[in-house]
PDB file of C-alpha atoms in Angstrom:
ATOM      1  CA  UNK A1483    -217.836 128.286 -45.676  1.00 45.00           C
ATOM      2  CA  UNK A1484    -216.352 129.765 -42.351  1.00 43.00           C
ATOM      3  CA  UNK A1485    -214.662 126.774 -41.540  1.00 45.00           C
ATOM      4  CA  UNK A1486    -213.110 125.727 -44.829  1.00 42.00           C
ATOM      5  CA  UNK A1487    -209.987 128.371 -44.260  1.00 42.00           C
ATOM      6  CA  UNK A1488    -209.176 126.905 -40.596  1.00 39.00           C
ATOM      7  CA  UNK A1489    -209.379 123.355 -41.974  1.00 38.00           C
ATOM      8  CA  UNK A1490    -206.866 123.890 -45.280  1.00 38.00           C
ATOM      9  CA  UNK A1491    -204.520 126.239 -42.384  1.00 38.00           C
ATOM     10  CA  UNK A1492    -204.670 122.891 -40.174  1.00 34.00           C
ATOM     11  CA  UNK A1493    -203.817 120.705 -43.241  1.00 36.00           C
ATOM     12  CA  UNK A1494    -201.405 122.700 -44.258  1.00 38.00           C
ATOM     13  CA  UNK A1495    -199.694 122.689 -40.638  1.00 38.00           C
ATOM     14  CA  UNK A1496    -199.949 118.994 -40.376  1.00 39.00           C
ATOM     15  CA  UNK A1497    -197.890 118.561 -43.407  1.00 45.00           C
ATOM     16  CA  UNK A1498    -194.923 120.530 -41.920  1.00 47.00           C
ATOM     17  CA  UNK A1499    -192.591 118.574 -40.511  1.00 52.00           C
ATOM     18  CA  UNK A1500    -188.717 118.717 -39.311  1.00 59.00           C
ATOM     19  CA  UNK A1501    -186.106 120.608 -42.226  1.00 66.00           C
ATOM     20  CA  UNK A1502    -184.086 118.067 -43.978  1.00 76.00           C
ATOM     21  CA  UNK A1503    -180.981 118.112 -42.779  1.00 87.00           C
ATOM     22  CA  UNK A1504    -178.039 118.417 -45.186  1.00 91.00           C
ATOM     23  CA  UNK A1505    -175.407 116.296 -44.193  1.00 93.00           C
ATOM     24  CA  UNK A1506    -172.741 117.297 -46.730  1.00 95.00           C
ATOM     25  CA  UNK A1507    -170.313 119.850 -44.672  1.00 95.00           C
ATOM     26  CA  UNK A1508    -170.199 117.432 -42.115  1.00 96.00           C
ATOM     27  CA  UNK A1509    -169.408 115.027 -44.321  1.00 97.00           C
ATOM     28  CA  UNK A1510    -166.876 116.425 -46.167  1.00 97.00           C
ATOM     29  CA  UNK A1511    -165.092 117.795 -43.194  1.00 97.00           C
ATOM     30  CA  UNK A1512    -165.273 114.000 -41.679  1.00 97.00           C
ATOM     31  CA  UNK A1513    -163.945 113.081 -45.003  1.00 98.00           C
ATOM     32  CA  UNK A1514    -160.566 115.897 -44.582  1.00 98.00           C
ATOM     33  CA  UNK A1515    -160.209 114.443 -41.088  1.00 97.00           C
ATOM     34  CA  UNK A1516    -159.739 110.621 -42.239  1.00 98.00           C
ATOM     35  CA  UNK A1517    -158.082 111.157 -45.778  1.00 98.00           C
ATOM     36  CA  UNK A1518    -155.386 113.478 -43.343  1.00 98.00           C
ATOM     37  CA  UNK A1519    -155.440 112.851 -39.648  1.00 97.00           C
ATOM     38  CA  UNK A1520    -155.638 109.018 -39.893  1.00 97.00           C
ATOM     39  CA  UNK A1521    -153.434 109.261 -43.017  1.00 97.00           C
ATOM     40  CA  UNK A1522    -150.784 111.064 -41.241  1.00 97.00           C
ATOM     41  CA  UNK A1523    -151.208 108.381 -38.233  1.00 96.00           C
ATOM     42  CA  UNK A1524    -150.915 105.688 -40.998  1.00 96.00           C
ATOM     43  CA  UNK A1525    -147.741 107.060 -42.755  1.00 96.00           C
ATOM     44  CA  UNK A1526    -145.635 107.523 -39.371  1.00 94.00           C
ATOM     45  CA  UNK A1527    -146.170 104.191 -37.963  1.00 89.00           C
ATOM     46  CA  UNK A1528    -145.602 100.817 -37.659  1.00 80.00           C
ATOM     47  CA  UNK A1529    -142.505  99.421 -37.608  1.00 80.00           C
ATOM     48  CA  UNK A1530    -141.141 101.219 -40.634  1.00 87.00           C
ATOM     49  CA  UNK A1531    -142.635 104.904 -40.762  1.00 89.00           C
ATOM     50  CA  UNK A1532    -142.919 106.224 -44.309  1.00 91.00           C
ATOM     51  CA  UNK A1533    -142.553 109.641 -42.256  1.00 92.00           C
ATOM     52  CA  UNK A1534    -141.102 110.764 -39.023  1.00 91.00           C
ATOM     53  CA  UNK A1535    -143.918 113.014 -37.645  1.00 94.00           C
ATOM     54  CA  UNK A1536    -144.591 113.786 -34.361  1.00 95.00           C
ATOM     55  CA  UNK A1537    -148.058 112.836 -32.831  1.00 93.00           C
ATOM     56  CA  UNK A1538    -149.386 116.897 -32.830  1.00 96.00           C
ATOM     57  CA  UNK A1539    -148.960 116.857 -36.306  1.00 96.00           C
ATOM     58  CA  UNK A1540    -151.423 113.871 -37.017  1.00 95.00           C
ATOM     59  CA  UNK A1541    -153.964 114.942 -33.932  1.00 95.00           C
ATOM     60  CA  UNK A1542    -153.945 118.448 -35.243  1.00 97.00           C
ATOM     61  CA  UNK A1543    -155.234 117.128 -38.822  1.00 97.00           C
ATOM     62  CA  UNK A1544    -157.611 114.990 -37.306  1.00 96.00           C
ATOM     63  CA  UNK A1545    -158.635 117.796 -35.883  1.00 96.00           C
ATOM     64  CA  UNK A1546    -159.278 120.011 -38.061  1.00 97.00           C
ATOM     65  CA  UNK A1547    -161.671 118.142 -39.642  1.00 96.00           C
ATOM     66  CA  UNK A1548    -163.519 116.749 -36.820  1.00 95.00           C
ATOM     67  CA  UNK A1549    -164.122 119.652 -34.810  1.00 95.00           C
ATOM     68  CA  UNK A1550    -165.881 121.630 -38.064  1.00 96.00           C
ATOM     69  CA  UNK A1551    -167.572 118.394 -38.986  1.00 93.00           C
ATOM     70  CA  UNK A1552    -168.986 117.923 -35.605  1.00 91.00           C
ATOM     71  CA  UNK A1553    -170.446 121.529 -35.444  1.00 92.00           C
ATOM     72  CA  UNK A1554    -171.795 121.325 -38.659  1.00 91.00           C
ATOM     73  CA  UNK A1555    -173.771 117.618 -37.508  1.00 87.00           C
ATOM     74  CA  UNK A1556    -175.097 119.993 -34.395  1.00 85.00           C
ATOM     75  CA  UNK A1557    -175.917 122.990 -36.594  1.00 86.00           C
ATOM     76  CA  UNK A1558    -177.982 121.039 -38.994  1.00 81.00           C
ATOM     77  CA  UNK A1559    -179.705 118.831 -36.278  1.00 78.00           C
ATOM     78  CA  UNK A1560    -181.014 122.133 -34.409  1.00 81.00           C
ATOM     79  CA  UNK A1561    -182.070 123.447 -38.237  1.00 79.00           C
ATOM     80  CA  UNK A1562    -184.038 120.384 -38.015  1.00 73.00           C
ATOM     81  CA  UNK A1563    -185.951 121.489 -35.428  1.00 78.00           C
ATOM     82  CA  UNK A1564    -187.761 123.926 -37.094  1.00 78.00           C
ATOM     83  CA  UNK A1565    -191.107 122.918 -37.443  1.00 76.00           C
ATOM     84  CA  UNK A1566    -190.652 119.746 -35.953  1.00 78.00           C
ATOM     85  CA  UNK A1567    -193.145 118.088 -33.465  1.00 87.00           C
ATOM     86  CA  UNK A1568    -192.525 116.711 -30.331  1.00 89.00           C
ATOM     87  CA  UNK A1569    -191.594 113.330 -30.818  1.00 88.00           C
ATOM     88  CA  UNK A1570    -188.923 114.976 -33.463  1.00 86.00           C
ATOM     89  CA  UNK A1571    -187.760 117.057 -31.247  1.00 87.00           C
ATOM     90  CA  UNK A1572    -187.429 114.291 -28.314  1.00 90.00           C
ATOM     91  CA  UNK A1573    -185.883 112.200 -30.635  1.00 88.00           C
ATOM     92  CA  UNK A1574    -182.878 113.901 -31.705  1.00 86.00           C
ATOM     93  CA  UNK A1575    -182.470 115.363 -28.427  1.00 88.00           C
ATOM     94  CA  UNK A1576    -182.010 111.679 -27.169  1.00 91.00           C
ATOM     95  CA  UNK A1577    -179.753 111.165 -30.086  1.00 90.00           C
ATOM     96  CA  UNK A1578    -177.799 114.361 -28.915  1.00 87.00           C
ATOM     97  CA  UNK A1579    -177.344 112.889 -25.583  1.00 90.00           C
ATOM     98  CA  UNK A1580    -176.390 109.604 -27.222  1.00 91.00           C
ATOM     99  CA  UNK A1581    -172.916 110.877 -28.338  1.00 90.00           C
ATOM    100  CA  UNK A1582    -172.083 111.988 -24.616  1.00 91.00           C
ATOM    101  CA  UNK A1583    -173.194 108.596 -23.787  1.00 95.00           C
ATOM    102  CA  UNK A1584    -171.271 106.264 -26.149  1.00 94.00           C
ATOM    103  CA  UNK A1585    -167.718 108.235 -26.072  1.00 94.00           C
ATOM    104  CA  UNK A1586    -167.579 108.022 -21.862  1.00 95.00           C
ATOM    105  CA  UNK A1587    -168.648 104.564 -22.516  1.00 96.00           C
ATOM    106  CA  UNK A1588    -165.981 103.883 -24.722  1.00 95.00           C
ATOM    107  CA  UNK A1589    -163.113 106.143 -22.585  1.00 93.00           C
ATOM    108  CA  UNK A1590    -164.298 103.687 -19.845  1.00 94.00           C
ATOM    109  CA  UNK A1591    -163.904 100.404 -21.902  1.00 92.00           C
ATOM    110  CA  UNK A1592    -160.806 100.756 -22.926  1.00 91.00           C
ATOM    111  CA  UNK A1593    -159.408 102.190 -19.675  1.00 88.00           C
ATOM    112  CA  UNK A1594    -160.482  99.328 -18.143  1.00 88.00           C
ATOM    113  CA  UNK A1595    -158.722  96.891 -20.935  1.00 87.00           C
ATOM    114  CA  UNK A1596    -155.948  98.580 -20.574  1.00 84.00           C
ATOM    115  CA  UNK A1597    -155.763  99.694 -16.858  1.00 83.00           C
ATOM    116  CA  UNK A1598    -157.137  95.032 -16.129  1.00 86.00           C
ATOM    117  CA  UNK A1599    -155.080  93.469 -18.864  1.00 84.00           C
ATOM    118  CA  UNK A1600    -151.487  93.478 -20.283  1.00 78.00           C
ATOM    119  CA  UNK A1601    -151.877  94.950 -23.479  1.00 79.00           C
ATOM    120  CA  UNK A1602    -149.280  95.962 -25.657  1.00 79.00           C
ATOM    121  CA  UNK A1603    -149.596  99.874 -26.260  1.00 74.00           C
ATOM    122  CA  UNK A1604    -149.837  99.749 -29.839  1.00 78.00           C
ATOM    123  CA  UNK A1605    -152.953  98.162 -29.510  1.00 81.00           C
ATOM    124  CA  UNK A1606    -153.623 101.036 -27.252  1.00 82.00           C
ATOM    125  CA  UNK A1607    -153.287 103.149 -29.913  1.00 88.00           C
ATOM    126  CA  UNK A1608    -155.250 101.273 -32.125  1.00 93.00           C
ATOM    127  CA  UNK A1609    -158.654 100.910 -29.856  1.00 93.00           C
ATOM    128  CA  UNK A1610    -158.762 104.289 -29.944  1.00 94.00           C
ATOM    129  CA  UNK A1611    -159.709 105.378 -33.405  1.00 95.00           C
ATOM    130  CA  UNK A1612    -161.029 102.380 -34.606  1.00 97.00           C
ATOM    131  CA  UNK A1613    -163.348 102.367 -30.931  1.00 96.00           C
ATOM    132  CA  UNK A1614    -164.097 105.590 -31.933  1.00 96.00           C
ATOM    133  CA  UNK A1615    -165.833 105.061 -35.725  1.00 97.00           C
ATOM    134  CA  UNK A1616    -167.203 102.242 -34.403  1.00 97.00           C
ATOM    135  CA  UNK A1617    -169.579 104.091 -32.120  1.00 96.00           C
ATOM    136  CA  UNK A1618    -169.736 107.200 -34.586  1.00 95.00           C
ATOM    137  CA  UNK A1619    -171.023 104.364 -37.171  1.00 97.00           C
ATOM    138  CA  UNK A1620    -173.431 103.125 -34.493  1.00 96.00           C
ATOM    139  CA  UNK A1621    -174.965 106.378 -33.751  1.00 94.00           C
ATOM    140  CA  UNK A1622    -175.080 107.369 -37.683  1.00 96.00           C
ATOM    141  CA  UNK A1623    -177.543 104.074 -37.543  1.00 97.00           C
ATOM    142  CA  UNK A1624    -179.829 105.668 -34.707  1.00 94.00           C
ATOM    143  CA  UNK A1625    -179.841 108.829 -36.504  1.00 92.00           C
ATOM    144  CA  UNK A1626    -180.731 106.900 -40.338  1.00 94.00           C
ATOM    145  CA  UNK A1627    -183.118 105.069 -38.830  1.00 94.00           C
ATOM    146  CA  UNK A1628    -184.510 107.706 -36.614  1.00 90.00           C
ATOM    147  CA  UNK A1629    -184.487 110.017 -39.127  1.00 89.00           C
ATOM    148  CA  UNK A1630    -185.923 107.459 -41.855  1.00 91.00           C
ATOM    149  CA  UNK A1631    -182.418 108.595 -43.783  1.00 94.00           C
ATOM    150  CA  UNK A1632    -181.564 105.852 -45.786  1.00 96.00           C
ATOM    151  CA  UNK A1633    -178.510 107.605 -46.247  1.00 97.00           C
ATOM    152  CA  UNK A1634    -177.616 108.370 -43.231  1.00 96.00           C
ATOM    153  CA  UNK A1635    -178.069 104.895 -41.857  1.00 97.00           C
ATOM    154  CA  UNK A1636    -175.466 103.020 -44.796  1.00 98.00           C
ATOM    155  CA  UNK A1637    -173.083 105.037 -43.960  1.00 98.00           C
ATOM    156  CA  UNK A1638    -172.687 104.542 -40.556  1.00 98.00           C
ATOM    157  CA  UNK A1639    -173.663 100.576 -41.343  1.00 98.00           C
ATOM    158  CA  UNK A1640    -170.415 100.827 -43.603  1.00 98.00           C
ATOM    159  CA  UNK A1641    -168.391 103.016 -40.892  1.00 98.00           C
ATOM    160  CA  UNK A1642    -169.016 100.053 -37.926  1.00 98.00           C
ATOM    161  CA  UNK A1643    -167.697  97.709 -40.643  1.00 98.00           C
ATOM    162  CA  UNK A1644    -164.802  99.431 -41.620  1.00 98.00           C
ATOM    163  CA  UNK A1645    -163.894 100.100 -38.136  1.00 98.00           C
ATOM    164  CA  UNK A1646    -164.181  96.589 -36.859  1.00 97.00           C
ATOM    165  CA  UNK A1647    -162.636  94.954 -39.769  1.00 97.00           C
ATOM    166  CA  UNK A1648    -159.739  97.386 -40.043  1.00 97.00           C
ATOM    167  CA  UNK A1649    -158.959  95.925 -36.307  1.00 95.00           C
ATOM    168  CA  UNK A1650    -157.588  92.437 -38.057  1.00 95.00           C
ATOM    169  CA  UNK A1651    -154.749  94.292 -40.287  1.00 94.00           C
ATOM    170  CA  UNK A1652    -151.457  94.535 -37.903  1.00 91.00           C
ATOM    171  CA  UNK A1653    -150.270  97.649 -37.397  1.00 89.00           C
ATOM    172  CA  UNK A1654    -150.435 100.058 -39.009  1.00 93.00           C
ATOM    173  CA  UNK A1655    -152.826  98.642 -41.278  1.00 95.00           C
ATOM    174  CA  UNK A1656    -156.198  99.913 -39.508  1.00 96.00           C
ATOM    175  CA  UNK A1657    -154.638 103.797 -39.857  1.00 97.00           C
ATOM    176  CA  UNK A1658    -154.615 103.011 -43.738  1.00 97.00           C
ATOM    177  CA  UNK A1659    -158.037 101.422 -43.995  1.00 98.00           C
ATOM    178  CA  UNK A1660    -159.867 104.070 -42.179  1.00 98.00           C
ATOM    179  CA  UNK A1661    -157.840 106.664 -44.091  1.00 98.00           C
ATOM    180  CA  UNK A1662    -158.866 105.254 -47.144  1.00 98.00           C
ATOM    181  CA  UNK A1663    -161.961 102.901 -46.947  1.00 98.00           C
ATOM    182  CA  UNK A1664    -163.797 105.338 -44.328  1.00 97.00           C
ATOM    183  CA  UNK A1665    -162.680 108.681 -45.979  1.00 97.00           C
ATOM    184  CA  UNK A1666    -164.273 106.759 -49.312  1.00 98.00           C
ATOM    185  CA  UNK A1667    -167.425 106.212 -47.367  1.00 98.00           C
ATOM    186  CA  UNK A1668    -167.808 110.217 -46.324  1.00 98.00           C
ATOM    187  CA  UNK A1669    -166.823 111.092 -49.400  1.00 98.00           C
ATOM    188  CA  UNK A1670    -169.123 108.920 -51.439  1.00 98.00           C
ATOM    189  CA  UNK A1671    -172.401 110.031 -48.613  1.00 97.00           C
ATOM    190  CA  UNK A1672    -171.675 113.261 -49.769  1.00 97.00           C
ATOM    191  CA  UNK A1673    -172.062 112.962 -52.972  1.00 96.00           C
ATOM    192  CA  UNK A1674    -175.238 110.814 -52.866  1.00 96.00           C
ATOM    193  CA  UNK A1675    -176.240 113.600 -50.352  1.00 95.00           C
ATOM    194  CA  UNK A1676    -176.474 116.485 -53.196  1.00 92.00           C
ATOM    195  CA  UNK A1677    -179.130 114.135 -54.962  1.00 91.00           C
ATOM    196  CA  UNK A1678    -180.933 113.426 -51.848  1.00 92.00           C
ATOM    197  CA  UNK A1679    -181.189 117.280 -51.139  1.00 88.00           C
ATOM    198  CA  UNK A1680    -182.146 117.750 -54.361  1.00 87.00           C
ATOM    199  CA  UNK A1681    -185.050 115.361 -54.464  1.00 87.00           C
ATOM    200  CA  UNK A1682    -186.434 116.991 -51.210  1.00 82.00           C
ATOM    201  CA  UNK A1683    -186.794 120.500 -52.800  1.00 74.00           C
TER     202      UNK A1683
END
């Protein structure tokens, strides 16, 4: 009879595992930065600007919805820590690291485009953000599938998508499809986000 407490405490412990993370301020915030920062990037260019803004205005929207949205993704990775093991904990410290990783990658790929080749500089202009949810989509993979988030892993499966197809609209057709088709994707995560919180409790 001694032993039965220990083995029900050791049960017990072996059931914990890492705190879900809720996704949804991140995902809303990513959501503020597309609908605005890409939007404002969308409505000022090409060849006939809806509006005349200058490029702080656009970068300053962008933003203020990435910077939040990126603290938030930290916040709620090192929340699900907690009670983790040490695989989870090696896991998303190597998906941590994997954001460093990808964006130099990416500043170094298109430097060297741009820096070997003769290309124009609104296509410049376009590598950029579209490079950039690219990688953000193929991270949000790692994490889904690391994370067994089903979630987690669509959306960045529909991010890559959006990003890569957006690149075969001229100009400046891939501002308007990540404003609108990857602020729909955020925006639609988060909402199937409240029922996958909800389903964990």
């Amino acid at each position: 009879m001694s032993t039965t407490p220990s083995v029900a405490v050791d049960a017990t412990a072996s059931d914990l595992g890492p705190s879900p993370i809720d996704s949804r301020p991140a995902y809303l915030a990513f959501a503020f930065a597309f609908v605005f920062g890409h939007g404002a990037f969308a409505v000022s260019g090409g060849p006939d600007p809806l509006l005349d803004l200058p490029l702080w205005v656009p970068l300053a929207l962008l933003a203020c919805g990435i910077v939040p949205g990126v603290v938030s993704s930290l916040m709620a990775a090192k929340r699900a820590q907690n009670g983790a093991g040490p695989a989870d904990v090696l896991s998303e410290k190597l998906l941590g690291n994997a954001w460093a990783t990808v964006f130099i990658a990416l500043a170094l790929g298109i430097t060297g485009l741009t820096t070997t080749f003769d290309i124009p500089s609104e296509a410049q202009d376009v590598l950029w953000p579209t490079g950039a949810v690219f990688v953000v989509g193929l991270i949000n993979v790692a994490e889904g599938a690391a994370r067994r988030n089903v979630l987690h892993y669509s959306l960045g499966t529909a991010l890559a998508l959006i990003a890569t197809a957006a690149l075969l609209l001229p100009p400046p057709g891939p501002f308007w499809a990540l404003s609108l088709a990857g602020s729909t994707a955020y925006l639609l995560a988060a909402f199937f986000e409240n029922r996958r919180i909800a389903a964990l409790r």
